[in-house]
mmCIF file of C-alpha atoms and ligand atoms in Angstrom:
data_model
loop_
_atom_site.group_PDB
_atom_site.id
_atom_site.type_symbol
_atom_site.label_atom_id
_atom_site.label_comp_id
_atom_site.label_asym_id
_atom_site.label_seq_id
_atom_site.Cartn_x
_atom_site.Cartn_y
_atom_site.Cartn_z
ATOM 1 C CA MET A 7 -55.728 -156.975 4.947
ATOM 2 C CA SER A 8 -59.170 -157.517 6.495
ATOM 3 C CA GLU A 9 -59.411 -159.573 9.665
ATOM 4 C CA PRO A 10 -60.730 -162.745 7.971
ATOM 5 C CA GLU A 11 -58.077 -162.479 5.236
ATOM 6 C CA SER A 12 -55.311 -162.210 7.789
ATOM 7 C CA HIS A 13 -56.589 -165.379 9.457
ATOM 8 C CA ALA A 14 -56.732 -167.174 6.114
ATOM 9 C CA SER A 15 -53.130 -166.200 5.437
ATOM 10 C CA ARG A 16 -51.992 -167.189 8.954
ATOM 11 C CA VAL A 17 -53.660 -170.564 8.708
ATOM 12 C CA THR A 18 -51.955 -171.113 5.342
ATOM 13 C CA ASP A 19 -48.547 -170.262 6.852
ATOM 14 C CA LEU A 20 -49.262 -172.699 9.663
ATOM 15 C CA PHE A 21 -50.115 -175.352 7.080
ATOM 16 C CA VAL A 22 -46.898 -174.799 5.144
ATOM 17 C CA GLY A 23 -44.998 -175.071 8.431
ATOM 18 C CA LEU A 24 -46.714 -178.396 9.208
ATOM 19 C CA THR A 25 -46.524 -180.074 5.800
ATOM 20 C CA GLY A 26 -43.948 -178.187 3.735
ATOM 21 C CA SER A 27 -46.484 -177.525 0.970
ATOM 22 C CA ALA A 28 -49.440 -175.249 0.251
ATOM 23 C CA PRO A 29 -52.924 -176.456 1.276
ATOM 24 C CA GLU A 30 -55.472 -177.567 -1.276
ATOM 25 C CA GLY A 31 -57.803 -174.876 0.065
ATOM 26 C CA VAL A 32 -58.975 -172.738 2.992
ATOM 27 C CA TRP A 33 -62.473 -172.923 4.468
ATOM 28 C CA SER A 34 -64.070 -171.020 7.335
ATOM 29 C CA ALA A 35 -67.171 -170.987 9.514
ATOM 30 C CA PRO A 36 -68.529 -168.415 11.950
ATOM 31 C CA GLY A 37 -68.994 -168.437 15.677
ATOM 32 C CA ARG A 38 -72.535 -167.580 16.709
ATOM 33 C CA VAL A 39 -74.375 -165.591 19.261
ATOM 34 C CA ASN A 40 -77.909 -166.508 20.184
ATOM 35 C CA LEU A 41 -80.216 -163.484 20.317
ATOM 36 C CA ILE A 42 -82.818 -165.353 22.353
ATOM 37 C CA GLY A 43 -84.074 -168.898 22.963
ATOM 38 C CA GLU A 44 -81.579 -170.409 25.402
ATOM 39 C CA HIS A 45 -81.542 -174.097 26.385
ATOM 40 C CA THR A 46 -84.487 -174.561 24.040
ATOM 41 C CA ASP A 47 -82.700 -176.524 21.320
ATOM 42 C CA TYR A 48 -82.589 -179.829 23.194
ATOM 43 C CA ASN A 49 -86.238 -179.272 24.180
ATOM 44 C CA ASP A 50 -87.284 -179.295 20.501
ATOM 45 C CA GLY A 51 -87.929 -175.550 20.844
ATOM 46 C CA LEU A 52 -87.077 -172.363 18.956
ATOM 47 C CA CYS A 53 -83.971 -170.200 19.005
ATOM 48 C CA LEU A 54 -82.817 -167.129 17.114
ATOM 49 C CA PRO A 55 -79.045 -167.026 16.594
ATOM 50 C CA ILE A 56 -76.863 -164.978 14.257
ATOM 51 C CA GLY A 57 -73.529 -165.961 12.745
ATOM 52 C CA LEU A 58 -70.642 -163.791 13.978
ATOM 53 C CA PRO A 59 -68.085 -161.878 11.931
ATOM 54 C CA GLN A 60 -65.499 -163.865 13.954
ATOM 55 C CA ARG A 61 -64.632 -167.090 12.135
ATOM 56 C CA THR A 62 -62.547 -170.226 12.397
ATOM 57 C CA CYS A 63 -60.372 -170.928 9.339
ATOM 58 C CA VAL A 64 -58.995 -174.316 8.364
ATOM 59 C CA ALA A 65 -56.353 -174.988 5.711
ATOM 60 C CA VAL A 66 -56.709 -178.534 4.442
ATOM 61 C CA SER A 67 -55.199 -181.050 2.012
ATOM 62 C CA PRO A 68 -56.140 -184.683 1.549
ATOM 63 C CA ARG A 69 -53.524 -187.300 2.431
ATOM 64 C CA ALA A 70 -52.761 -190.557 0.657
ATOM 65 C CA ASP A 71 -53.095 -192.575 3.890
ATOM 66 C CA ARG A 72 -56.079 -192.795 6.273
ATOM 67 C CA THR A 73 -54.568 -190.534 8.887
ATOM 68 C CA LEU A 74 -55.716 -187.200 10.268
ATOM 69 C CA ARG A 75 -53.003 -184.760 11.326
ATOM 70 C CA VAL A 76 -54.136 -181.473 12.940
ATOM 71 C CA ARG A 77 -52.454 -178.401 14.301
ATOM 72 C CA SER A 78 -54.128 -175.290 15.711
ATOM 73 C CA ALA A 79 -52.746 -171.826 16.340
ATOM 74 C CA GLN A 80 -54.798 -171.892 19.551
ATOM 75 C CA GLN A 81 -53.248 -175.132 20.873
ATOM 76 C CA GLU A 82 -49.767 -176.419 21.596
ATOM 77 C CA GLU A 83 -49.590 -179.932 20.253
ATOM 78 C CA VAL A 84 -49.877 -181.522 16.810
ATOM 79 C CA VAL A 85 -52.353 -184.408 16.960
ATOM 80 C CA GLU A 86 -52.162 -187.397 14.649
ATOM 81 C CA VAL A 87 -54.786 -190.136 14.631
ATOM 82 C CA ALA A 88 -55.666 -193.008 12.297
ATOM 83 C CA LEU A 89 -59.266 -192.590 11.098
ATOM 84 C CA ARG A 90 -60.165 -196.152 12.136
ATOM 85 C CA GLU A 91 -59.174 -195.316 15.723
ATOM 86 C CA VAL A 92 -61.572 -192.395 16.091
ATOM 87 C CA ALA A 93 -64.238 -193.333 18.657
ATOM 88 C CA PRO A 94 -66.166 -191.758 21.563
ATOM 89 C CA GLY A 95 -63.527 -189.976 23.646
ATOM 90 C CA ARG A 96 -60.767 -190.716 21.092
ATOM 91 C CA PRO A 97 -58.801 -188.644 20.325
ATOM 92 C CA ALA A 98 -59.165 -186.836 23.656
ATOM 93 C CA GLY A 99 -59.168 -183.038 23.767
ATOM 94 C CA TRP A 100 -59.632 -180.480 21.042
ATOM 95 C CA ALA A 101 -58.736 -182.728 18.075
ATOM 96 C CA ALA A 102 -61.967 -184.661 18.743
ATOM 97 C CA TYR A 103 -63.901 -181.755 17.227
ATOM 98 C CA VAL A 104 -62.032 -182.271 13.948
ATOM 99 C CA ALA A 105 -61.788 -186.067 13.977
ATOM 100 C CA GLY A 106 -65.448 -186.375 14.977
ATOM 101 C CA VAL A 107 -66.597 -184.693 11.783
ATOM 102 C CA LEU A 108 -64.684 -187.177 9.641
ATOM 103 C CA TRP A 109 -66.048 -190.013 11.775
ATOM 104 C CA ALA A 110 -69.666 -188.827 11.399
ATOM 105 C CA LEU A 111 -69.444 -188.289 7.647
ATOM 106 C CA GLU A 112 -67.855 -191.699 7.175
ATOM 107 C CA ARG A 113 -70.582 -193.282 9.308
ATOM 108 C CA ASP A 114 -73.113 -191.587 7.025
ATOM 109 C CA GLY A 115 -71.647 -193.542 4.122
ATOM 110 C CA HIS A 116 -69.343 -190.941 2.625
ATOM 111 C CA ASP A 117 -65.853 -191.745 1.413
ATOM 112 C CA VAL A 118 -63.660 -189.590 3.633
ATOM 113 C CA PRO A 119 -59.915 -189.254 2.960
ATOM 114 C CA GLY A 120 -57.139 -188.756 5.508
ATOM 115 C CA LEU A 121 -56.374 -185.060 5.932
ATOM 116 C CA ASP A 122 -53.751 -182.585 7.005
ATOM 117 C CA VAL A 123 -55.544 -179.703 8.761
ATOM 118 C CA THR A 124 -54.379 -176.471 10.342
ATOM 119 C CA VAL A 125 -56.697 -174.229 12.327
ATOM 120 C CA ASP A 126 -56.709 -170.555 13.232
ATOM 121 C CA SER A 127 -59.615 -168.712 14.754
ATOM 122 C CA SER A 128 -60.826 -165.294 15.781
ATOM 123 C CA VAL A 129 -63.762 -166.807 17.696
ATOM 124 C CA PRO A 130 -63.020 -166.552 21.423
ATOM 125 C CA VAL A 131 -62.648 -170.135 22.675
ATOM 126 C CA GLY A 132 -64.919 -171.282 25.494
ATOM 127 C CA ALA A 133 -66.757 -167.936 25.625
ATOM 128 C CA GLY A 134 -70.173 -169.320 24.764
ATOM 129 C CA LEU A 135 -69.754 -168.055 21.184
ATOM 130 C CA SER A 136 -69.454 -171.548 19.790
ATOM 131 C CA SER A 137 -65.859 -171.888 18.716
ATOM 132 C CA SER A 138 -66.434 -175.642 18.813
ATOM 133 C CA ALA A 139 -69.142 -175.581 16.124
ATOM 134 C CA ALA A 140 -67.142 -173.066 14.063
ATOM 135 C CA LEU A 141 -64.264 -175.550 14.040
ATOM 136 C CA GLU A 142 -66.473 -178.522 13.205
ATOM 137 C CA CYS A 143 -68.341 -176.710 10.452
ATOM 138 C CA ALA A 144 -65.178 -175.329 8.813
ATOM 139 C CA VAL A 145 -63.834 -178.899 8.706
ATOM 140 C CA ALA A 146 -67.149 -180.250 7.392
ATOM 141 C CA ALA A 147 -67.159 -177.645 4.608
ATOM 142 C CA ALA A 148 -63.622 -178.696 3.645
ATOM 143 C CA VAL A 149 -64.509 -182.395 3.608
ATOM 144 C CA SER A 150 -67.622 -181.711 1.552
ATOM 145 C CA ASP A 151 -65.523 -180.055 -1.144
ATOM 146 C CA LEU A 152 -62.423 -182.271 -0.988
ATOM 147 C CA ALA A 153 -64.345 -185.547 -0.947
ATOM 148 C CA GLY A 154 -66.731 -184.326 -3.650
ATOM 149 C CA LEU A 155 -69.796 -184.634 -1.392
ATOM 150 C CA ASP A 156 -71.221 -181.435 -2.820
ATOM 151 C CA LEU A 157 -73.284 -180.662 0.286
ATOM 152 C CA LEU A 158 -72.573 -176.933 0.588
ATOM 153 C CA GLY A 159 -74.676 -175.950 -2.412
ATOM 154 C CA SER A 160 -78.108 -176.629 -0.914
ATOM 155 C CA GLU A 161 -79.913 -175.979 2.361
ATOM 156 C CA SER A 162 -80.572 -179.700 2.785
ATOM 157 C CA GLY A 163 -76.917 -180.541 2.155
ATOM 158 C CA ARG A 164 -75.858 -177.931 4.690
ATOM 159 C CA ALA A 165 -78.340 -179.289 7.205
ATOM 160 C CA GLU A 166 -76.837 -182.765 6.675
ATOM 161 C CA LEU A 167 -73.351 -181.382 7.369
ATOM 162 C CA ALA A 168 -74.673 -179.647 10.485
ATOM 163 C CA ARG A 169 -76.077 -182.940 11.750
ATOM 164 C CA ALA A 170 -72.719 -184.643 11.220
ATOM 165 C CA CYS A 171 -71.086 -181.843 13.243
ATOM 166 C CA ILE A 172 -73.645 -182.239 16.047
ATOM 167 C CA ASP A 173 -72.828 -185.959 16.260
ATOM 168 C CA ALA A 174 -69.107 -185.172 16.177
ATOM 169 C CA GLU A 175 -69.552 -182.965 19.232
ATOM 170 C CA ASN A 176 -72.062 -185.172 21.092
ATOM 171 C CA ILE A 177 -70.570 -188.577 20.370
ATOM 172 C CA ILE A 178 -66.829 -188.155 19.732
ATOM 173 C CA ALA A 179 -66.041 -184.985 21.754
ATOM 174 C CA GLN A 180 -68.700 -186.134 24.239
ATOM 175 C CA ALA A 181 -70.101 -182.658 24.866
ATOM 176 C CA PRO A 182 -73.898 -182.919 25.221
ATOM 177 C CA THR A 183 -74.875 -179.780 23.279
ATOM 178 C CA GLY A 184 -78.044 -179.251 21.254
ATOM 179 C CA GLY A 185 -78.085 -178.485 17.543
ATOM 180 C CA MET A 186 -78.259 -174.709 17.487
ATOM 181 C CA ASP A 187 -74.551 -173.961 17.120
ATOM 182 C CA GLN A 188 -73.807 -176.183 14.151
ATOM 183 C CA SER A 189 -77.050 -175.270 12.373
ATOM 184 C CA THR A 190 -76.194 -171.603 12.716
ATOM 185 C CA ALA A 191 -72.647 -171.983 11.413
ATOM 186 C CA MET A 192 -73.963 -173.875 8.394
ATOM 187 C CA LEU A 193 -77.189 -171.998 7.618
ATOM 188 C CA CYS A 194 -76.862 -168.358 8.794
ATOM 189 C CA HIS A 195 -76.912 -165.400 6.391
ATOM 190 C CA GLU A 196 -75.385 -161.941 6.598
ATOM 191 C CA ARG A 197 -77.537 -159.196 8.165
ATOM 192 C CA THR A 198 -80.058 -161.866 9.111
ATOM 193 C CA ALA A 199 -81.011 -163.798 12.210
ATOM 194 C CA LEU A 200 -81.863 -167.461 11.833
ATOM 195 C CA LEU A 201 -85.132 -168.626 13.363
ATOM 196 C CA LEU A 202 -84.413 -172.257 14.001
ATOM 197 C CA ASP A 203 -87.108 -174.773 14.856
ATOM 198 C CA CYS A 204 -85.222 -177.532 16.656
ATOM 199 C CA ARG A 205 -88.146 -179.962 16.291
ATOM 200 C CA SER A 206 -88.621 -179.839 12.517
ATOM 201 C CA TRP A 207 -85.192 -178.290 11.782
ATOM 202 C CA GLU A 208 -87.015 -175.758 9.628
ATOM 203 C CA THR A 209 -85.341 -172.375 9.395
ATOM 204 C CA ARG A 210 -86.545 -168.892 8.595
ATOM 205 C CA GLN A 211 -84.396 -165.859 7.875
ATOM 206 C CA VAL A 212 -85.374 -162.778 9.886
ATOM 207 C CA PRO A 213 -83.919 -159.375 8.908
ATOM 208 C CA PHE A 214 -81.362 -158.260 11.490
ATOM 209 C CA ASP A 215 -79.654 -154.995 10.665
ATOM 210 C CA LEU A 216 -79.461 -152.947 13.843
ATOM 211 C CA ALA A 217 -77.081 -150.332 12.448
ATOM 212 C CA ALA A 218 -79.783 -149.181 10.048
ATOM 213 C CA GLN A 219 -81.769 -148.180 13.156
ATOM 214 C CA GLY A 220 -78.833 -146.641 15.015
ATOM 215 C CA TYR A 221 -78.237 -149.592 17.329
ATOM 216 C CA ALA A 222 -75.504 -152.152 17.853
ATOM 217 C CA LEU A 223 -75.374 -155.597 19.396
ATOM 218 C CA LEU A 224 -72.618 -155.446 21.996
ATOM 219 C CA VAL A 225 -71.162 -158.814 23.002
ATOM 220 C CA THR A 226 -69.277 -159.060 26.300
ATOM 221 C CA ASP A 227 -67.038 -162.071 26.775
ATOM 222 C CA THR A 228 -66.987 -162.155 30.573
ATOM 223 C CA ARG A 229 -63.899 -164.407 30.599
ATOM 224 C CA ALA A 230 -65.623 -166.432 33.296
ATOM 225 C CA SER A 231 -65.212 -170.078 32.324
ATOM 226 C CA HIS A 232 -68.385 -171.921 31.492
ATOM 227 C CA ALA A 233 -68.723 -175.587 32.190
ATOM 228 C CA LEU A 234 -70.459 -177.253 29.246
ATOM 229 C CA VAL A 235 -68.617 -180.526 29.612
ATOM 230 C CA ASP A 236 -68.589 -180.320 33.394
ATOM 231 C CA GLY A 237 -72.054 -181.528 34.161
ATOM 232 C CA GLN A 238 -74.218 -178.435 34.666
ATOM 233 C CA TYR A 239 -75.432 -178.343 31.087
ATOM 234 C CA GLY A 240 -76.052 -182.093 31.164
ATOM 235 C CA SER A 241 -77.943 -181.756 34.418
ATOM 236 C CA ARG A 242 -80.313 -179.172 32.890
ATOM 237 C CA ARG A 243 -80.893 -181.517 29.955
ATOM 238 C CA ASP A 244 -81.656 -184.362 32.352
ATOM 239 C CA GLN A 245 -84.076 -182.224 34.368
ATOM 240 C CA CYS A 246 -85.970 -181.286 31.197
ATOM 241 C CA ARG A 247 -86.175 -184.943 30.197
ATOM 242 C CA GLU A 248 -87.414 -185.851 33.668
ATOM 243 C CA ALA A 249 -90.060 -183.110 33.599
ATOM 244 C CA ALA A 250 -91.234 -184.133 30.131
ATOM 245 C CA ALA A 251 -91.571 -187.751 31.276
ATOM 246 C CA ALA A 252 -93.499 -186.679 34.398
ATOM 247 C CA LEU A 253 -95.848 -184.615 32.219
ATOM 248 C CA GLY A 254 -96.264 -187.354 29.623
ATOM 249 C CA VAL A 255 -94.867 -185.405 26.672
ATOM 250 C CA THR A 256 -91.930 -186.338 24.468
ATOM 251 C CA SER A 257 -90.452 -182.829 24.782
ATOM 252 C CA LEU A 258 -91.210 -179.590 26.612
ATOM 253 C CA ARG A 259 -92.000 -177.997 23.240
ATOM 254 C CA GLU A 260 -95.332 -179.771 23.315
ATOM 255 C CA LEU A 261 -96.510 -177.827 26.369
ATOM 256 C CA GLU A 262 -98.988 -175.061 25.624
ATOM 257 C CA PRO A 263 -97.908 -171.658 27.001
ATOM 258 C CA ARG A 264 -101.519 -170.759 27.834
ATOM 259 C CA ASP A 265 -101.805 -173.859 30.043
ATOM 260 C CA LEU A 266 -98.538 -173.203 31.835
ATOM 261 C CA ASP A 267 -99.919 -172.649 35.345
ATOM 262 C CA ALA A 268 -101.984 -175.824 35.272
ATOM 263 C CA THR A 269 -99.036 -177.749 33.855
ATOM 264 C CA LEU A 270 -96.713 -176.542 36.594
ATOM 265 C CA ASP A 271 -99.255 -177.604 39.229
ATOM 266 C CA ARG A 272 -98.804 -181.182 38.021
ATOM 267 C CA LEU A 273 -95.103 -181.188 38.945
ATOM 268 C CA SER A 274 -94.193 -181.953 42.530
ATOM 269 C CA SER A 275 -90.635 -180.634 42.352
ATOM 270 C CA ASP A 276 -90.092 -176.889 42.642
ATOM 271 C CA VAL A 277 -86.838 -177.164 40.680
ATOM 272 C CA LEU A 278 -88.558 -178.922 37.776
ATOM 273 C CA ARG A 279 -91.385 -176.365 37.847
ATOM 274 C CA ARG A 280 -88.888 -173.557 37.407
ATOM 275 C CA ARG A 281 -86.965 -175.357 34.654
ATOM 276 C CA VAL A 282 -90.185 -175.972 32.722
ATOM 277 C CA ARG A 283 -91.332 -172.368 33.195
ATOM 278 C CA HIS A 284 -88.073 -171.124 31.699
ATOM 279 C CA VAL A 285 -88.269 -173.368 28.659
ATOM 280 C CA VAL A 286 -91.941 -172.707 27.877
ATOM 281 C CA THR A 287 -91.720 -168.931 28.370
ATOM 282 C CA GLU A 288 -88.395 -168.731 26.521
ATOM 283 C CA ILE A 289 -89.866 -170.389 23.417
ATOM 284 C CA GLU A 290 -92.662 -167.797 23.532
ATOM 285 C CA ARG A 291 -90.075 -165.024 23.827
ATOM 286 C CA VAL A 292 -88.416 -166.246 20.622
ATOM 287 C CA ARG A 293 -91.738 -165.832 18.829
ATOM 288 C CA GLY A 294 -92.068 -162.380 20.345
ATOM 289 C CA ALA A 295 -88.540 -161.444 19.278
ATOM 290 C CA VAL A 296 -89.233 -162.409 15.673
ATOM 291 C CA ASP A 297 -92.373 -160.264 15.704
ATOM 292 C CA ALA A 298 -90.447 -157.373 17.277
ATOM 293 C CA LEU A 299 -87.680 -157.550 14.668
ATOM 294 C CA GLN A 300 -90.172 -157.683 11.848
ATOM 295 C CA ALA A 301 -91.933 -154.617 13.259
ATOM 296 C CA ASP A 302 -88.614 -152.752 13.823
ATOM 297 C CA ASP A 303 -89.599 -152.676 17.501
ATOM 298 C CA LEU A 304 -86.181 -152.702 19.138
ATOM 299 C CA ALA A 305 -87.566 -151.499 22.470
ATOM 300 C CA GLY A 306 -89.827 -154.556 22.481
ATOM 301 C CA LEU A 307 -86.879 -156.790 21.599
ATOM 302 C CA GLY A 308 -84.914 -155.261 24.483
ATOM 303 C CA ARG A 309 -87.705 -156.016 26.962
ATOM 304 C CA LEU A 310 -87.648 -159.639 25.818
ATOM 305 C CA PHE A 311 -83.856 -159.746 26.327
ATOM 306 C CA ASP A 312 -84.341 -158.578 29.925
ATOM 307 C CA ALA A 313 -87.142 -161.053 30.612
ATOM 308 C CA SER A 314 -85.038 -163.849 29.138
ATOM 309 C CA HIS A 315 -82.096 -162.963 31.361
ATOM 310 C CA ASN A 316 -84.277 -162.919 34.467
ATOM 311 C CA SER A 317 -85.730 -166.294 33.551
ATOM 312 C CA MET A 318 -82.254 -167.803 33.129
ATOM 313 C CA ARG A 319 -81.029 -166.237 36.358
ATOM 314 C CA ASP A 320 -84.007 -167.137 38.551
ATOM 315 C CA ASP A 321 -85.736 -170.148 36.990
ATOM 316 C CA TYR A 322 -83.014 -171.954 35.030
ATOM 317 C CA GLU A 323 -80.245 -170.857 37.421
ATOM 318 C CA ILE A 324 -77.495 -170.659 34.827
ATOM 319 C CA SER A 325 -76.326 -167.069 35.262
ATOM 320 C CA CYS A 326 -73.426 -165.963 37.438
ATOM 321 C CA LEU A 327 -72.074 -162.763 38.966
ATOM 322 C CA GLU A 328 -70.139 -161.733 35.836
ATOM 323 C CA LEU A 329 -73.165 -162.162 33.564
ATOM 324 C CA ASP A 330 -75.428 -160.285 35.986
ATOM 325 C CA VAL A 331 -72.938 -157.419 36.318
ATOM 326 C CA ALA A 332 -72.409 -157.151 32.551
ATOM 327 C CA THR A 333 -76.144 -157.056 31.804
ATOM 328 C CA GLU A 334 -77.062 -154.696 34.674
ATOM 329 C CA THR A 335 -74.287 -152.282 33.706
ATOM 330 C CA ALA A 336 -75.330 -152.266 30.051
ATOM 331 C CA ARG A 337 -78.915 -151.480 31.053
ATOM 332 C CA ALA A 338 -77.722 -148.675 33.314
ATOM 333 C CA CYS A 339 -75.851 -147.217 30.299
ATOM 334 C CA GLY A 340 -79.031 -147.072 28.233
ATOM 335 C CA ALA A 341 -79.179 -150.504 26.590
ATOM 336 C CA LEU A 342 -82.704 -151.371 25.454
ATOM 337 C CA GLY A 343 -82.134 -154.817 26.937
ATOM 338 C CA ALA A 344 -79.387 -157.257 27.857
ATOM 339 C CA ARG A 345 -79.092 -160.955 28.524
ATOM 340 C CA MET A 346 -76.629 -163.743 28.996
ATOM 341 C CA THR A 347 -76.265 -165.906 25.907
ATOM 342 C CA GLY A 348 -75.044 -169.452 25.348
ATOM 343 C CA GLY A 349 -74.892 -172.297 27.815
ATOM 344 C CA GLY A 350 -74.387 -170.123 30.897
ATOM 345 C CA PHE A 351 -72.197 -170.277 34.017
ATOM 346 C CA GLY A 352 -69.941 -167.673 32.451
ATOM 347 C CA GLY A 353 -69.382 -167.127 28.764
ATOM 348 C CA SER A 354 -70.879 -164.073 27.096
ATOM 349 C CA SER A 355 -73.704 -161.591 27.373
ATOM 350 C CA ILE A 356 -75.316 -159.392 24.733
ATOM 351 C CA ALA A 357 -76.816 -155.920 24.950
ATOM 352 C CA LEU A 358 -78.864 -153.862 22.534
ATOM 353 C CA VAL A 359 -77.139 -150.477 22.724
ATOM 354 C CA PRO A 360 -77.402 -147.189 20.822
ATOM 355 C CA LEU A 361 -74.503 -147.105 18.314
ATOM 356 C CA ALA A 362 -73.195 -143.909 19.871
ATOM 357 C CA ALA A 363 -73.101 -145.496 23.336
ATOM 358 C CA ALA A 364 -71.292 -148.743 22.450
ATOM 359 C CA ASP A 365 -67.793 -147.622 23.506
ATOM 360 C CA GLU A 366 -69.034 -145.975 26.672
ATOM 361 C CA THR A 367 -71.028 -149.086 27.597
ATOM 362 C CA SER A 368 -68.091 -151.422 27.093
ATOM 363 C CA ALA A 369 -65.876 -149.113 29.212
ATOM 364 C CA ALA A 370 -68.518 -149.032 31.949
ATOM 365 C CA VAL A 371 -68.732 -152.839 31.967
ATOM 366 C CA THR A 372 -64.944 -153.062 32.272
ATOM 367 C CA ASP A 373 -65.022 -150.590 35.188
ATOM 368 C CA ALA A 374 -67.847 -152.480 36.904
ATOM 369 C CA PHE A 375 -65.844 -155.721 36.699
ATOM 370 C CA ALA A 376 -62.717 -154.012 38.055
ATOM 371 C CA ALA A 377 -64.700 -152.513 40.941
ATOM 372 C CA ARG A 378 -65.737 -156.038 41.967
ATOM 373 C CA GLY A 379 -62.271 -157.506 41.517
ATOM 374 C CA LEU A 380 -63.347 -159.571 38.488
ATOM 375 C CA ALA A 381 -60.965 -160.342 35.606
ATOM 376 C CA ALA A 382 -61.246 -157.844 32.726
ATOM 377 C CA PRO A 383 -63.998 -158.701 30.212
ATOM 378 C CA VAL A 384 -63.770 -158.095 26.456
ATOM 379 C CA SER A 385 -66.630 -156.317 24.674
ATOM 380 C CA PHE A 386 -67.146 -155.912 20.936
ATOM 381 C CA ALA A 387 -70.011 -154.938 18.640
ATOM 382 C CA VAL A 388 -71.074 -157.556 16.098
ATOM 383 C CA THR A 389 -73.113 -157.758 12.925
ATOM 384 C CA ALA A 390 -74.666 -160.917 11.498
ATOM 385 C CA GLY A 391 -72.111 -162.816 9.384
ATOM 386 C CA GLY A 392 -72.385 -165.497 6.699
ATOM 387 C CA PRO A 393 -72.163 -169.317 6.902
ATOM 388 C CA ALA A 394 -69.423 -171.927 6.430
ATOM 389 C CA CYS A 395 -67.824 -171.577 3.008
ATOM 390 C CA ARG A 396 -64.656 -171.966 0.978
ATOM 391 C CA ASP A 397 -62.414 -168.895 1.220
ATOM 392 C CA HIS A 398 -59.557 -169.857 -1.121
HETATM 393 P P1 ADP B 425 -67.424 -172.664 22.859
HETATM 394 O O1 ADP B 425 -67.927 -173.516 21.750
HETATM 395 O O2 ADP B 425 -68.504 -171.889 23.505
HETATM 396 O O3 ADP B 425 -66.289 -171.802 22.474
HETATM 397 P P2 ADP B 425 -66.843 -175.238 23.936
HETATM 398 O O4 ADP B 425 -66.392 -175.714 25.262
HETATM 399 O O5 ADP B 425 -68.051 -175.815 23.350
HETATM 400 O O6 ADP B 425 -66.896 -173.658 23.999
HETATM 401 O O7 ADP B 425 -65.688 -175.517 22.874
HETATM 402 C C1 ADP B 425 -64.391 -175.061 23.084
HETATM 403 C C2 ADP B 425 -63.442 -176.192 22.721
HETATM 404 O O8 ADP B 425 -63.436 -176.366 21.281
HETATM 405 C C3 ADP B 425 -62.002 -175.858 23.060
HETATM 406 O O9 ADP B 425 -61.708 -176.212 24.395
HETATM 407 C C4 ADP B 425 -61.247 -176.737 22.066
HETATM 408 O O10 ADP B 425 -61.247 -178.072 22.493
HETATM 409 C C5 ADP B 425 -62.142 -176.659 20.821
HETATM 410 N N1 ADP B 425 -61.726 -175.537 19.940
HETATM 411 C C6 ADP B 425 -62.464 -174.485 19.598
HETATM 412 N N2 ADP B 425 -61.778 -173.639 18.773
HETATM 413 C C7 ADP B 425 -60.574 -174.205 18.592
HETATM 414 C C8 ADP B 425 -59.405 -173.838 17.844
HETATM 415 N N3 ADP B 425 -59.351 -172.710 17.148
HETATM 416 N N4 ADP B 425 -58.344 -174.675 17.892
HETATM 417 C C9 ADP B 425 -58.395 -175.810 18.606
HETATM 418 N N5 ADP B 425 -59.453 -176.211 19.320
HETATM 419 C C10 ADP B 425 -60.542 -175.431 19.333
HETATM 420 MG MG1 MG B 426 -69.290 -175.105 21.905
#
């Protein structure tokens, strides 16, 4: 049985254990890793994520009453909540990511039934690989089918589901994330990176098939906990808003890269200057990465990875020891480039490594962590996976 199939069968068993009957269906959605373009989504900028082969599966049946009952293989408790009681911060904890999707779709005018839902996932949770969006988008795909919304069949329908998932996370789970994660889980394609314009929400598919060129994308989950809900991410968002207001623009996307020096001179705060420099240069690096991929210039892509990491470490100040060690070690092993990915303060890094050196690189990263007394990281090579869909 392939890995996704085994999850689909485990989530079905979990469902039978919860309800005593088989689910109406099984849906899944991928985690994501962002190749480049970090903390640009909430600045109306560009990012370039791929869907992961790791997915979150949900087994779902509608219920006759207006109640949501959820159980996850990754959590202890069964959560039950009446749909009318779902509100910001309610339910608390992980079930908000499920309940929030129902809440958002209902708010959008859709007729949403009560549901029994079980969850099982191969996306590492809290590793910056977007297990939260994978969960939301798997649920949204299920609701779209079960409530007859028919939104999975078109790009615009999928974008609408992604927006409902963003609101679920921002408003009900109260995690102030941008829109990259949910858009990726809904709109990504296999062997393709998704160029996402977070101002217009336009997308473009960019070929991403490293194996064909003898390379792999090695993800390292540093196991250091990141703190999305704990204020650091929100503080970066606030600083960007403050800088935009001081510069008289509605978002940092509007700043011209060629005028960067003059723009920075207009800011009196050194911290804000560095935050703005990261965002403006990072958006340019996304453009450069797309060009590099289209020209099969992996060395060029690697240099952009390195520059992006340095910008996040020095200007945006969201790296940490684990992420710096993982990226430096990968480079020392011959990676063309390496960078932290996701919100920061822990989570995961990525490295562009020769296929033949992937195992050796992941062993070297493990050794480097051990030598510094850090908890053991987990590294794995990934390819670009497909979007939220019905599995069974
Ligand atoms: P990330 O999205 O990077 O993994 P987040 O902090 O955004 O990290 O989201 C992780 C949270 O999402 C978990 O703490 C939990 O509340 C919820 N979650 C994600 N996957 C699952 C799952 N399989 N089962 C239950 N809850 C999950
Ligand atoms: Mg998340």
